[in-house]
Amino acid sequence: MSFAGTATCILLYALSSSSTLLAQGFDRVREGLPGKSEDRVGYTMTVRLDAENKRLVGKQEIRYRNATQGKTRELRFHLYLNAFRNVRSTLMRESDAAFRRGYKSQAEFGETRFTKLQLLVKDGDPVDLLGGLRYEAPEDGNADDRTVAVVPLPVDFDPGTEILLKSEFDVDLPKAYRRTGWGPGNFFMMAQWFPKLGVLQDADAGLSSWNCHQFHASTEFFADFGSYDVRIEVPAGFKVGATGKQIEEGPAGEGYVFHHFVQKDVHDFAWVADPDYSVYVEDAYQPVLDPKVSSILEDVLGYRTQELALTPVRITYLLQPEHDRKYVLERWKKSVHIALDFFGSRFGRYPYETLTVVDPTRDEDGRGLGGGMEYPTLITCGSPRFPHPRQLSPEGVTVHEFGHQFWFALSGNNEFESAWLDEGFNSWSEGRALDLAYRSYDKKLGVGAPLVTRAYGPWIFPGPPAASLGPLPKLDKVAIRRLVGKAAAYIPWYDKLDGALGRWNGELRLLPKGMPELDVLTYLPVLGNERLMPTSALYGDRAGFLRAGIKDPVDRFAWTYADRPSYRSNSYSRTSTNLATLERFLGPKVWTPLMRRFHERARFAHPKPGDFYRTVEEMGGVEAGRLARDLFLTTKSLDYSVTVKVKPPWGEKGLFDKGEKKDTEVNGATEITVYRKGQIVVPVTVRFVYWKDGAPVNEDVVWKAAQHAPWQRWVVSLADQAKKGELIQVYVDPPRTDLEPWFGPGGVYLVDQNLLNNAWQKTPNQRPAKRRATRALLWTQCLSNFFGVMG
Amino acid sequence: MSESQDKPVMDEEAQVPAFPGLLQALFLGPQALWTVLRAPVVLLFVFFCMTLPAFLLLSGYYENLNSVLAGNPLANGRGGLFLLQDYDRLHPGGHELPGLMQIVWTLMITFFAAGLLSTVGLGRRPRPGLTGFLSESGRLFFRSFRTLIPSLILILIWTGLFIVLLKPWVMGLDIVHASNMRAHWVLFGLNVLFLFGLGKILILRRLALARLVHTGRKSALLAWLWTLRYWMRHPFVTITAYIPLFLLFAGGALGAVYGLDALLARYFEQDSRPAYFMLAAQVFPLFYLAVNLASFLLARHLVAMDTAIREGGAAEPRVVFAPEPSKTEPATSVEKDAVGSGDVVSAKPAEANPDVRPSSSEEALAWEWTPEDSAKKEG
Ligand SMILES: [Zn+2]
């Protein structure tokens, strides 16, 4: 093939005059929300779903602009459906064995391929590009991975120019174990379904390079913002939901109908189809501003109220028939409204006209196919068969996936390289939104909530929510040894048996797995005597982070974490706990505007981790910036502790000179030592509580970061106590009741590794342990009856 | 046979009950529960034995927890849950609930169930006290244990068959997936089927044990074979008889949970007194235990009636189960030993007992069948 004259085929593109409304990079000085994206890419596609054979046939026209400073001689495409070709793909290798085992037959795998790929030439014949296509695996060199296709260009793709590509592709759909593909019934989830260009970025030596990662087990998103115009053809009777706004629908011949969707300023396009869907539409939900938040934004950032105004959204709900009940629909609606209000108030208006809420199907094992997942203007969020009011499902997943519209769809960070910038920021936001909306509050403080209690059928587990605590209280081995006595030591397999049964017991279920319809039985209301202890997302996040330990810095490429638990902890719960710590460190008056500004600058802008640290520094000060870097860039931990020694009066024995002896002297003392056991150095408050005139009196001292000593000691003599009152309690990092209405219970440093050593009191109180042991006793009794029925 | 040392309550000669109809069967479960509740000493003793290991285990747990939390004012505050989480994570001796206890609990019921069937479930006058109950439990333990084994094996087989074969096969059929709703209802039906199968095995185990106790024989295998034949004879009545017990069990649990939730909320507050809560909440395990024990007694009655019909002669005799007014054991309804029970060792001729009809309102609550009630005899 001759490439003569192809230089002219690259369409020249005149860059539009720069406008403050455009965004592609994080803008460090931006104030206010950008109106639209830079629109580097455009996809015009037609796709037909052959439901019977579980196939897609598609055509696409892609417009792509080289907005970098350098040129390139190749294109890179994501062909993500190929991750489901066989068990050798990188996604399959990185997934756990159980996931691979889940594939039961050949028909459950799938793949995609170009059947045509051409570069369009102005006034000339299109140039075929398919001949040069090859697969590459830039991250792991896996020769079996076909999720990245490299296509050489016959000519340079110069900066500032635009190319037009035309392609045809077909797809054999896999079973939707990981979101994309088909499910039982006639459910089709179309995510990562079309050939999609990577992101051309500036690199060295006048050449630009493609940021185009393989499909990994845990991350999958990074693309340029652009425009999508997609015509979807499905068999008549199928209901369709998709990214963007439907502008047209009608017959497409051969028993098919078409749905035409368009959307600007997004970086992905997903759709679903299922004839069984019940469709509900809310024409225009008007999100409501949180006045507390608005007033801070007005005060600190100088906003006028009308600048904060939110715009109405058309919301479509696609419900599986088993969820087509008013009660369930109302729960979905309420959670979407809460999310639109919360995120809009804090981070700026949701700029798209539509939102599609999809209830994915489940397979026979109860696995939600499609799971909870985010795509621009389309979210999937499943519900149990009979959602229990205290279960916060579907609410939790709905608020989470909606949150991704802000921390993913609008911010468009590179998920492969910093998953925590979307998952972690979103986990933190989701937790706060749920806490504010769904936990019922103590009238006095505005906090406090009933605990959700996990139960096993009629056998009640009188404990805190399963999400934040293991299902079983841990018993003490010493106590068991005491009970079983030495006998156990003579049974060689005792430990083994005990361990095995214990593990099984750890997830004891009356029903084997895969009976989702009966899951509702496992949620019964409170049977606990810690009822008014508030449930908060903080508990689950902190526990998840600390359980996983610190193996990596948070700020790391997602596929390079030590293991999957480390990926999960760092990307979700640790980031969330870190952000909760920062927000408590700075308080609502600094934190709220800080996060607002960060989102404004990140909107349509692919933010990077450094952008966040700098924003914290700029708006929260040097100390907060240092803390943020410690929390996200290092493996340093934080742990303050306090030990107290009470020294009784030692009297006046011994030899004294005349006048040395004072009969009146009171010489006993209390010694308080605060230790800094972690490597993170931050100022911390030490609180001394004195009992004076029948009431506690607090005295707070700040142990400054500048004092880099590993410990600090205070001595409170009996003489002092005679004046101030008896010293009854000491706290390091005491509870911040002033922050509770905003952020929930706790001190400042939720990242503290061990709160058991953070306080001391003179008079022991056995009730907390008794309450807890009572719950455990009841649970154990219920368990005894379970085995009694077997007996 | 040691049973001969007790004086069994005898019926009118040649009177054998007709097997109850479906409607009557509905009342058998609640009546069995009532019988258990009227033997409070036995019930409380079993309850005490089941609770003691839990209590001992938890006392160690409490001591350790208390040593960490008692001196920390945060534990009683609003963020106290953080501390519990840290305790669970950091306590070095942390250990899951010992598996051994699960076996102990299973065996405990295996032990007590036989004694219960032999004393509370069998009309005796005078009724043996706690010592008698224990000695009967001990005497019959190995028989009870032998009838347990087939049921454990059956549970394993049923669960395995269900999860490995049945469910995947059914859910793999194309016709099931014609629509989402159909797939869901098929799945739902399968789950109900699984629970039903599990329940059936538990009922069969109770019937087999009751048969052994009732006849005084020793072969668990024969008892199981007899039980399987029994099931062929009376499947619907037996299921019907157990449904109210199951509903009482589930409904009682739900009601109690919601009730306690509302009533005791104020005791759950911070710094509340856990002792009140603990005492009040004992209603749950006690109720579960009573229903479980009643499920054994129910089996005992079904077996007694069937045995009387099949092995006690073809006539239409009449057996009345009624409380025996007795000064030593006033609070329990009593069941007659059926005529010609086939107990080879203690085969005593049945004697007439003219004094069987209940005469007080209290006794009217007890078990009673008359031929008129038994009109709808199962074919
Ligand atoms: Zn997420």
Short mmCIF file of C-alpha atoms in Angstrom, two decimals, chain A residues 351-550:
data_model
loop_
_atom_site.label_atom_id
_atom_site.label_comp_id
_atom_site.label_asym_id
_atom_site.label_seq_id
_atom_site.Cartn_x
_atom_site.Cartn_y
_atom_site.Cartn_z
CA PRO A 351 -23.88 19.16 35.14
CA TYR A 352 -25.59 16.45 33.12
CA GLU A 353 -29.29 16.46 32.29
CA THR A 354 -29.87 12.78 32.94
CA LEU A 355 -29.05 10.00 35.35
CA THR A 356 -29.95 6.35 34.75
CA VAL A 357 -30.17 4.07 37.77
CA VAL A 358 -29.86 0.41 36.82
CA ASP A 359 -30.83 -2.57 38.92
CA PRO A 360 -28.60 -5.32 37.59
CA THR A 361 -29.70 -8.93 37.66
CA ARG A 362 -28.33 -11.69 39.84
CA ASP A 363 -27.33 -15.14 38.79
CA GLU A 364 -28.36 -18.37 40.45
CA ASP A 365 -25.63 -18.05 43.04
CA GLY A 366 -26.96 -14.71 44.09
CA ARG A 367 -24.07 -12.83 42.58
CA GLY A 368 -25.13 -9.42 41.40
CA LEU A 369 -24.14 -9.34 37.75
CA GLY A 370 -23.25 -5.80 36.97
CA GLY A 371 -22.72 -5.27 40.68
CA GLY A 372 -22.50 -1.75 41.88
CA MET A 373 -20.67 0.15 39.18
CA GLU A 374 -20.22 3.62 37.86
CA TYR A 375 -20.34 4.93 34.30
CA PRO A 376 -20.93 8.51 33.24
CA THR A 377 -24.59 9.34 33.94
CA LEU A 378 -25.38 5.64 34.41
CA ILE A 379 -24.94 3.69 37.61
CA THR A 380 -25.72 0.10 38.51
CA CYS A 381 -26.74 -0.57 42.06
CA GLY A 382 -28.45 -3.79 43.08
CA SER A 383 -30.76 -4.49 45.95
CA PRO A 384 -31.47 -7.61 48.00
CA ARG A 385 -34.70 -9.43 47.18
CA PHE A 386 -36.42 -7.98 50.25
CA PRO A 387 -34.37 -5.06 51.48
CA HIS A 388 -34.60 -4.65 55.24
CA PRO A 389 -34.99 -1.06 56.44
CA ARG A 390 -31.89 -1.21 58.62
CA GLN A 391 -29.76 -2.87 56.01
CA LEU A 392 -28.96 0.30 54.04
CA SER A 393 -29.01 -1.67 50.85
CA PRO A 394 -29.61 -0.50 48.12
CA GLU A 395 -28.90 2.90 49.71
CA GLY A 396 -25.20 2.39 50.38
CA VAL A 397 -24.31 1.20 46.92
CA THR A 398 -26.56 3.79 45.26
CA VAL A 399 -24.99 6.74 47.06
CA HIS A 400 -21.54 5.28 46.39
CA GLU A 401 -22.07 4.78 42.68
CA PHE A 402 -23.70 8.15 42.32
CA GLY A 403 -20.73 9.68 44.13
CA HIS A 404 -18.55 8.41 41.32
CA GLN A 405 -20.28 10.91 39.04
CA PHE A 406 -18.13 13.44 40.90
CA TRP A 407 -15.08 11.38 41.78
CA PHE A 408 -14.57 9.59 38.45
CA ALA A 409 -17.01 10.78 35.79
CA LEU A 410 -16.41 14.50 36.35
CA SER A 411 -12.88 14.41 37.70
CA GLY A 412 -11.63 11.73 35.29
CA ASN A 413 -8.46 10.88 37.21
CA ASN A 414 -6.31 8.03 35.96
CA GLU A 415 -7.84 5.13 37.84
CA PHE A 416 -5.00 2.77 36.99
CA GLU A 417 -2.40 5.07 38.45
CA SER A 418 -4.31 6.53 41.39
CA ALA A 419 -7.48 4.59 42.08
CA TRP A 420 -7.69 6.18 45.50
CA LEU A 421 -8.44 9.56 43.93
CA ASP A 422 -11.82 8.22 42.87
CA GLU A 423 -12.57 5.19 45.06
CA GLY A 424 -11.13 6.64 48.26
CA PHE A 425 -12.53 10.14 47.83
CA ASN A 426 -15.83 8.59 46.96
CA SER A 427 -15.83 6.21 49.93
CA TRP A 428 -15.24 9.13 52.23
CA SER A 429 -18.00 11.21 50.59
CA GLU A 430 -20.42 8.29 50.52
CA GLY A 431 -19.87 7.57 54.21
CA ARG A 432 -20.50 11.16 55.15
CA ALA A 433 -23.64 11.36 52.99
CA LEU A 434 -25.05 8.16 54.47
CA ASP A 435 -24.18 9.18 58.01
CA LEU A 436 -25.94 12.48 57.63
CA ALA A 437 -29.01 11.09 55.92
CA TYR A 438 -29.67 7.72 57.46
CA ARG A 439 -28.36 7.54 60.97
CA SER A 440 -30.96 8.86 63.35
CA TYR A 441 -29.65 11.48 65.65
CA ASP A 442 -29.41 12.22 69.31
CA LYS A 443 -31.48 15.33 69.86
CA LYS A 444 -28.97 17.03 72.06
CA LEU A 445 -25.87 16.59 69.95
CA GLY A 446 -27.34 15.77 66.63
CA VAL A 447 -25.61 12.41 66.56
CA GLY A 448 -26.17 8.84 67.62
CA ALA A 449 -27.99 6.03 65.94
CA PRO A 450 -29.30 2.57 66.50
CA LEU A 451 -27.04 -0.24 65.59
CA VAL A 452 -27.92 -2.63 62.90
CA THR A 453 -27.90 -6.08 64.34
CA ARG A 454 -26.88 -9.09 62.40
CA ALA A 455 -28.90 -12.19 63.04
CA TYR A 456 -28.89 -15.66 61.66
CA GLY A 457 -32.45 -16.58 60.90
CA PRO A 458 -34.24 -16.60 64.17
CA TRP A 459 -30.94 -16.97 65.96
CA ILE A 460 -30.10 -13.50 66.89
CA PHE A 461 -26.63 -12.19 66.96
CA PRO A 462 -26.91 -9.35 69.39
CA GLY A 463 -23.98 -7.45 68.02
CA PRO A 464 -23.00 -4.36 66.16
CA PRO A 465 -23.37 -4.24 62.40
CA ALA A 466 -21.63 -7.01 60.62
CA ALA A 467 -20.10 -4.54 58.25
CA SER A 468 -17.93 -3.02 60.91
CA LEU A 469 -17.26 -5.97 63.15
CA GLY A 470 -16.67 -9.61 62.58
CA PRO A 471 -19.74 -11.69 63.21
CA LEU A 472 -18.27 -13.24 66.32
CA PRO A 473 -16.75 -11.72 69.36
CA LYS A 474 -13.30 -13.05 69.79
CA LEU A 475 -12.98 -15.22 72.82
CA ASP A 476 -9.86 -15.43 74.77
CA LYS A 477 -7.72 -18.45 74.21
CA VAL A 478 -6.57 -18.37 77.78
CA ALA A 479 -10.14 -18.52 78.97
CA ILE A 480 -10.87 -21.45 76.72
CA ARG A 481 -7.82 -23.27 77.92
CA ARG A 482 -9.00 -22.65 81.43
CA LEU A 483 -12.36 -24.11 80.59
CA VAL A 484 -11.33 -27.03 78.50
CA GLY A 485 -8.53 -27.50 80.93
CA LYS A 486 -5.50 -29.48 80.20
CA ALA A 487 -7.58 -32.04 78.34
CA ALA A 488 -7.33 -30.06 75.16
CA ALA A 489 -3.59 -30.22 75.28
CA TYR A 490 -3.79 -34.00 75.05
CA ILE A 491 -6.04 -33.96 72.01
CA PRO A 492 -3.60 -33.63 69.15
CA TRP A 493 -6.13 -32.34 66.64
CA TYR A 494 -7.88 -30.01 69.02
CA ASP A 495 -6.42 -26.83 67.60
CA LYS A 496 -6.99 -27.93 64.05
CA LEU A 497 -10.59 -28.90 64.64
CA ASP A 498 -11.20 -25.83 66.64
CA GLY A 499 -9.70 -23.64 63.97
CA ALA A 500 -11.71 -25.28 61.19
CA LEU A 501 -14.98 -25.09 63.05
CA GLY A 502 -14.14 -21.59 64.16
CA ARG A 503 -13.60 -20.47 60.60
CA TRP A 504 -16.87 -22.01 59.52
CA ASN A 505 -18.46 -20.51 62.51
CA GLY A 506 -17.04 -17.15 61.53
CA GLU A 507 -19.50 -17.04 58.71
CA LEU A 508 -22.08 -19.30 60.19
CA ARG A 509 -25.18 -19.21 58.11
CA LEU A 510 -28.31 -21.21 58.53
CA LEU A 511 -28.61 -21.22 54.80
CA PRO A 512 -25.86 -22.13 52.40
CA LYS A 513 -24.58 -19.32 50.25
CA GLY A 514 -26.56 -18.41 47.20
CA MET A 515 -29.98 -17.94 48.74
CA PRO A 516 -30.30 -14.21 48.37
CA GLU A 517 -34.06 -14.26 48.71
CA LEU A 518 -33.76 -15.38 52.28
CA ASP A 519 -30.99 -12.99 53.18
CA VAL A 520 -33.55 -10.71 54.71
CA LEU A 521 -33.79 -13.12 57.62
CA THR A 522 -30.29 -12.20 58.60
CA TYR A 523 -31.26 -8.65 59.38
CA LEU A 524 -33.32 -8.13 62.45
CA PRO A 525 -33.51 -5.00 64.51
CA VAL A 526 -31.49 -4.11 67.50
CA LEU A 527 -30.95 -6.62 70.17
CA GLY A 528 -28.12 -4.95 71.87
CA ASN A 529 -27.50 -2.79 74.81
CA GLU A 530 -25.25 -0.42 72.93
CA ARG A 531 -28.22 0.93 71.12
CA LEU A 532 -27.38 4.58 71.28
CA MET A 533 -23.82 4.19 70.25
CA PRO A 534 -23.83 5.80 66.84
CA THR A 535 -23.17 3.81 63.79
CA SER A 536 -21.03 5.66 61.34
CA ALA A 537 -19.15 4.92 58.18
CA LEU A 538 -16.04 5.86 60.17
CA TYR A 539 -16.13 2.55 62.03
CA GLY A 540 -16.15 0.35 58.98
CA ASP A 541 -13.53 2.36 57.16
CA ARG A 542 -11.15 2.60 60.08
CA ALA A 543 -11.51 -1.08 60.94
CA GLY A 544 -10.97 -2.09 57.32
CA PHE A 545 -7.82 0.01 57.05
CA LEU A 546 -6.29 -1.16 60.32
CA ARG A 547 -7.11 -4.81 59.72
CA ALA A 548 -5.30 -4.71 56.39
CA GLY A 549 -2.24 -3.08 57.93
CA ILE A 550 0.09 -0.71 56.11
#
